[in-house]
Coordinates of C-alpha atoms in Angstrom, one line a residue:
Chain A
A1 CA 15.6 1.2 34.9
Q2 CA 15.6 0.0 31.2
K3 CA 13.3 -2.4 30.1
I4 CA 15.1 -4.1 27.8
T5 CA 19.0 -4.5 27.9
Q6 CA 21.1 -5.2 25.1
T7 CA 24.5 -5.7 26.8
Q8 CA 26.8 -6.1 23.4
P9 CA 27.1 -3.1 21.4
G10 CA 28.9 -4.7 18.6
M11 CA 29.9 -8.5 17.9
F12 CA 31.5 -10.6 15.4
V13 CA 31.3 -14.3 14.6
Q14 CA 32.7 -16.1 12.0
E15 CA 31.0 -17.6 9.1
K16 CA 29.1 -20.9 9.7
E17 CA 29.4 -20.7 13.6
A18 CA 27.1 -20.3 15.9
V19 CA 26.6 -16.9 17.7
T20 CA 24.3 -16.0 20.9
L21 CA 23.3 -12.2 21.1
D22 CA 22.1 -11.2 24.7
C23 CA 19.0 -9.6 25.6
T24 CA 17.5 -9.3 29.5
Y25 CA 14.1 -7.7 30.4
D26 CA 12.4 -5.9 33.2
T27 CA 9.0 -6.7 33.6
S28 CA 6.5 -7.3 36.8
D29 CA 3.7 -8.4 34.1
Q30 CA 2.9 -11.9 34.1
S31 CA 1.8 -12.3 30.5
Y32 CA 4.3 -10.7 28.1
G33 CA 5.9 -11.4 24.8
L34 CA 9.3 -10.9 23.4
F35 CA 10.0 -10.2 19.6
W36 CA 13.5 -10.1 18.0
Y37 CA 14.0 -7.9 15.0
K38 CA 16.9 -7.7 12.3
Q39 CA 17.6 -4.7 10.4
P40 CA 20.0 -5.0 7.8
S41 CA 21.8 -2.2 6.3
S42 CA 19.1 -1.0 4.1
G43 CA 17.0 -0.2 7.1
E44 CA 13.8 -2.1 7.2
M45 CA 13.0 -4.2 10.5
I46 CA 12.5 -7.3 9.8
F47 CA 10.7 -9.8 12.4
L48 CA 12.6 -12.7 13.5
I49 CA 11.5 -14.7 16.2
Y50 CA 8.5 -14.4 19.2
Q51 CA 8.6 -16.2 22.5
G52 CA 5.4 -16.1 25.0
S53 CA 5.9 -15.9 28.6
Y54 CA 3.7 -18.8 29.0
D55 CA 5.2 -20.5 26.0
E56 CA 7.0 -23.9 27.9
Q57 CA 9.1 -24.8 24.4
N58 CA 11.9 -22.0 23.1
A59 CA 10.6 -20.6 20.0
T60 CA 13.0 -21.8 17.1
E61 CA 12.5 -20.5 13.1
G62 CA 14.8 -21.5 10.8
R63 CA 18.2 -21.1 11.9
Y64 CA 16.9 -19.0 14.9
S65 CA 16.3 -20.2 18.3
L66 CA 15.2 -17.8 21.4
N67 CA 16.9 -19.0 24.5
F68 CA 14.0 -18.0 27.4
Q69 CA 15.0 -18.3 30.7
K70 CA 12.5 -16.5 32.2
A71 CA 13.6 -17.1 36.1
R72 CA 16.5 -15.2 35.3
K73 CA 14.6 -12.7 32.4
S74 CA 16.7 -13.4 29.8
A75 CA 15.9 -14.1 25.8
N76 CA 19.0 -14.7 24.0
L77 CA 18.8 -15.0 20.2
V78 CA 21.0 -17.8 18.9
I79 CA 21.9 -18.1 15.2
S80 CA 23.1 -21.4 14.2
A81 CA 25.8 -21.5 10.9
S82 CA 26.0 -17.9 10.4
Q83 CA 26.0 -16.3 6.7
L84 CA 27.5 -13.3 5.6
G85 CA 23.5 -11.9 5.1
D86 CA 23.2 -11.9 8.8
S87 CA 25.4 -8.7 9.0
A88 CA 23.1 -6.4 10.7
M89 CA 21.3 -4.7 13.6
Y90 CA 19.7 -6.8 15.9
F91 CA 16.8 -5.4 18.4
C92 CA 15.3 -7.3 21.1
A93 CA 11.8 -6.1 22.0
M94 CA 9.0 -6.5 24.5
R95 CA 5.3 -6.4 24.7
E96 CA 3.9 -6.2 28.1
A97 CA 0.3 -6.6 29.3
G98 CA 0.1 -4.9 31.9
Y99 CA -3.2 -3.1 31.1
S100 CA -6.1 -3.7 28.7
G101 CA -6.5 -1.9 25.4
A102 CA -4.2 -0.4 23.3
G103 CA -1.1 0.1 25.5
S104 CA -0.9 -3.8 25.6
Y105 CA 0.2 -3.5 21.8
Q106 CA 3.3 -1.7 22.1
L107 CA 6.6 -2.7 22.0
T108 CA 9.4 -1.6 24.1
F109 CA 13.1 -2.1 21.9
G110 CA 16.5 -2.4 23.4
K111 CA 19.5 -0.5 21.9
G112 CA 20.7 -3.5 19.7
T113 CA 23.5 -5.5 18.8
K114 CA 25.5 -4.5 15.6
L115 CA 26.3 -8.1 14.3
S116 CA 29.6 -8.5 11.6
V117 CA 29.8 -12.2 9.9
I118 CA 33.4 -12.5 8.7
P119 CA 34.4 -14.5 5.9
Chain B
D1 CA 2.7 -10.7 2.5
V2 CA 1.9 -7.7 4.9
K3 CA 2.9 -4.7 3.1
V4 CA 3.9 -1.2 4.7
T5 CA 4.7 1.7 2.4
Q6 CA 6.6 5.0 3.4
S7 CA 6.0 7.8 0.9
S8 CA 9.6 8.9 1.4
R9 CA 13.0 7.1 1.9
Y10 CA 14.7 10.4 2.1
L11 CA 13.6 14.0 2.8
V12 CA 15.3 17.5 3.5
K13 CA 13.5 20.5 4.9
R14 CA 14.3 23.5 6.7
T15 CA 13.7 24.4 10.3
G16 CA 10.3 26.0 10.9
E17 CA 8.4 23.8 7.6
K18 CA 5.8 21.6 8.3
V19 CA 6.5 18.2 7.4
F20 CA 4.0 15.3 6.5
L21 CA 5.3 11.9 7.0
E22 CA 3.1 9.0 5.0
C23 CA 2.3 5.7 6.2
V24 CA 0.2 3.1 4.3
Q25 CA -0.6 -0.7 5.3
D26 CA -2.6 -3.0 3.1
M27 CA -3.4 -6.0 5.3
D28 CA -6.4 -4.4 7.5
H29 CA -4.5 -4.2 10.5
E30 CA -5.9 -2.3 13.3
N31 CA -2.9 -0.9 14.9
M32 CA -0.1 1.3 13.4
F33 CA 2.9 2.9 15.1
W34 CA 5.5 5.9 14.4
Y35 CA 8.8 5.4 15.7
R36 CA 12.0 7.4 15.6
Q37 CA 15.3 5.7 15.2
D38 CA 18.7 7.3 16.7
P39 CA 22.5 5.8 17.0
G40 CA 22.4 4.4 20.4
L41 CA 19.0 4.8 21.2
G42 CA 17.3 2.3 19.5
L43 CA 13.6 2.9 18.5
R44 CA 11.3 5.5 20.5
L45 CA 7.7 5.5 20.1
I46 CA 6.0 8.6 19.1
Y47 CA 2.5 7.7 18.7
F48 CA 0.2 4.9 18.0
S49 CA -3.1 4.2 16.6
Y50 CA -5.6 1.1 17.7
D51 CA -8.3 2.5 15.3
V52 CA -9.4 5.2 12.9
K53 CA -9.4 8.7 14.4
M54 CA -8.3 6.8 17.7
K55 CA -4.7 8.0 18.9
E56 CA -2.3 7.6 22.0
K57 CA 1.0 9.3 22.9
G58 CA 4.2 7.2 23.0
D59 CA 7.0 8.0 25.1
I60 CA 8.3 11.0 22.9
P61 CA 5.1 12.8 21.7
E62 CA 6.5 16.3 21.9
G63 CA 6.6 18.1 18.7
Y64 CA 4.8 16.0 16.7
S65 CA 1.3 15.1 16.0
V66 CA -0.8 12.1 13.9
S67 CA -3.6 11.7 11.9
R68 CA -5.3 8.7 11.3
E69 CA -8.9 9.2 9.0
K70 CA -8.4 5.8 7.3
K71 CA -7.5 2.3 8.6
E72 CA -5.0 1.9 6.1
R73 CA -2.8 5.1 6.2
F74 CA -1.3 6.9 9.6
S75 CA 0.3 9.9 9.4
L76 CA 3.0 11.6 11.2
I77 CA 3.3 15.7 11.2
L78 CA 6.0 17.9 12.7
E79 CA 4.4 21.1 12.9
S80 CA 7.4 23.1 13.1
A81 CA 10.5 21.3 12.3
S82 CA 13.4 21.6 14.4
T83 CA 17.3 20.3 13.6
N84 CA 16.8 17.8 16.4
Q85 CA 14.1 16.2 15.0
T86 CA 16.7 15.0 12.3
S87 CA 16.6 10.9 12.3
M88 CA 15.5 7.8 10.6
Y89 CA 11.3 7.1 11.2
L90 CA 9.5 4.2 11.2
C91 CA 6.2 3.2 10.6
A92 CA 4.9 -0.3 11.5
S93 CA 1.5 -2.1 11.8
S94 CA 0.1 -4.9 13.7
L95 CA -2.9 -7.1 13.9
S96 CA -4.9 -7.1 16.9
R97 CA -6.2 -10.3 17.0
A98 CA -2.9 -12.7 16.2
S99 CA -1.4 -14.5 18.7
A100 CA 2.1 -12.5 18.8
N101 CA 0.8 -9.1 17.6
E102 CA 4.3 -8.6 16.1
Q103 CA 4.6 -5.1 14.4
F104 CA 5.4 -5.1 10.7
F105 CA 7.3 -2.2 9.8
G106 CA 8.2 0.3 6.6
P107 CA 11.2 1.0 4.8
G108 CA 11.7 4.0 7.1
T109 CA 12.2 7.6 5.9
R110 CA 15.5 9.3 7.0
L111 CA 14.5 13.1 7.6
T112 CA 17.2 15.7 7.6
V113 CA 16.1 18.9 9.2
L114 CA 18.3 21.9 7.9

């Protein structure tokens, strides 16, 4: 079974509108972390936002917020007031702490969602 | 700002050649990672290193090896390049002691094996 599932291969959003990118995850760990990265056409992966499994509040970073629903194992990214520069691939990733040591620093990535912002 | 650099943005090699991809980070991070990215498959971990001279296999290590002789440098080696290793290769680093341990990525190397 996939550990990270992003069900939307591609999405369109009108400029200045909000958009939600879906991410569900699968883990039996109690302690884990969830990340979102943005990859523009230039190729570089840009870290956007992080949510720890024990964090009670949803993470926010500027126009990005993470809608964390632990019981449903979902960690959706919400981008408010979309801009043309938001057009990119977006990846959800998870870090598990199933065992100690180096392995706890690995990230497992989803397959990504391509977001296109329409003027 | 964390800076992760990779030796080449684009590389073209022939089948059977030995290929070195170099990655350097300037923020004293303990952990370094090599991924390959293919359309529709996302990022897949090849190898990672949590300390100098230490390495662990990721999900797809076959056909690759790595070297970490200095903390700031992590090399990915294709011993005998094959056409199915044509891909985008991304290097990343992270700090063990950070609460989020987010990974910082380099610009990527697009490798074509002919």
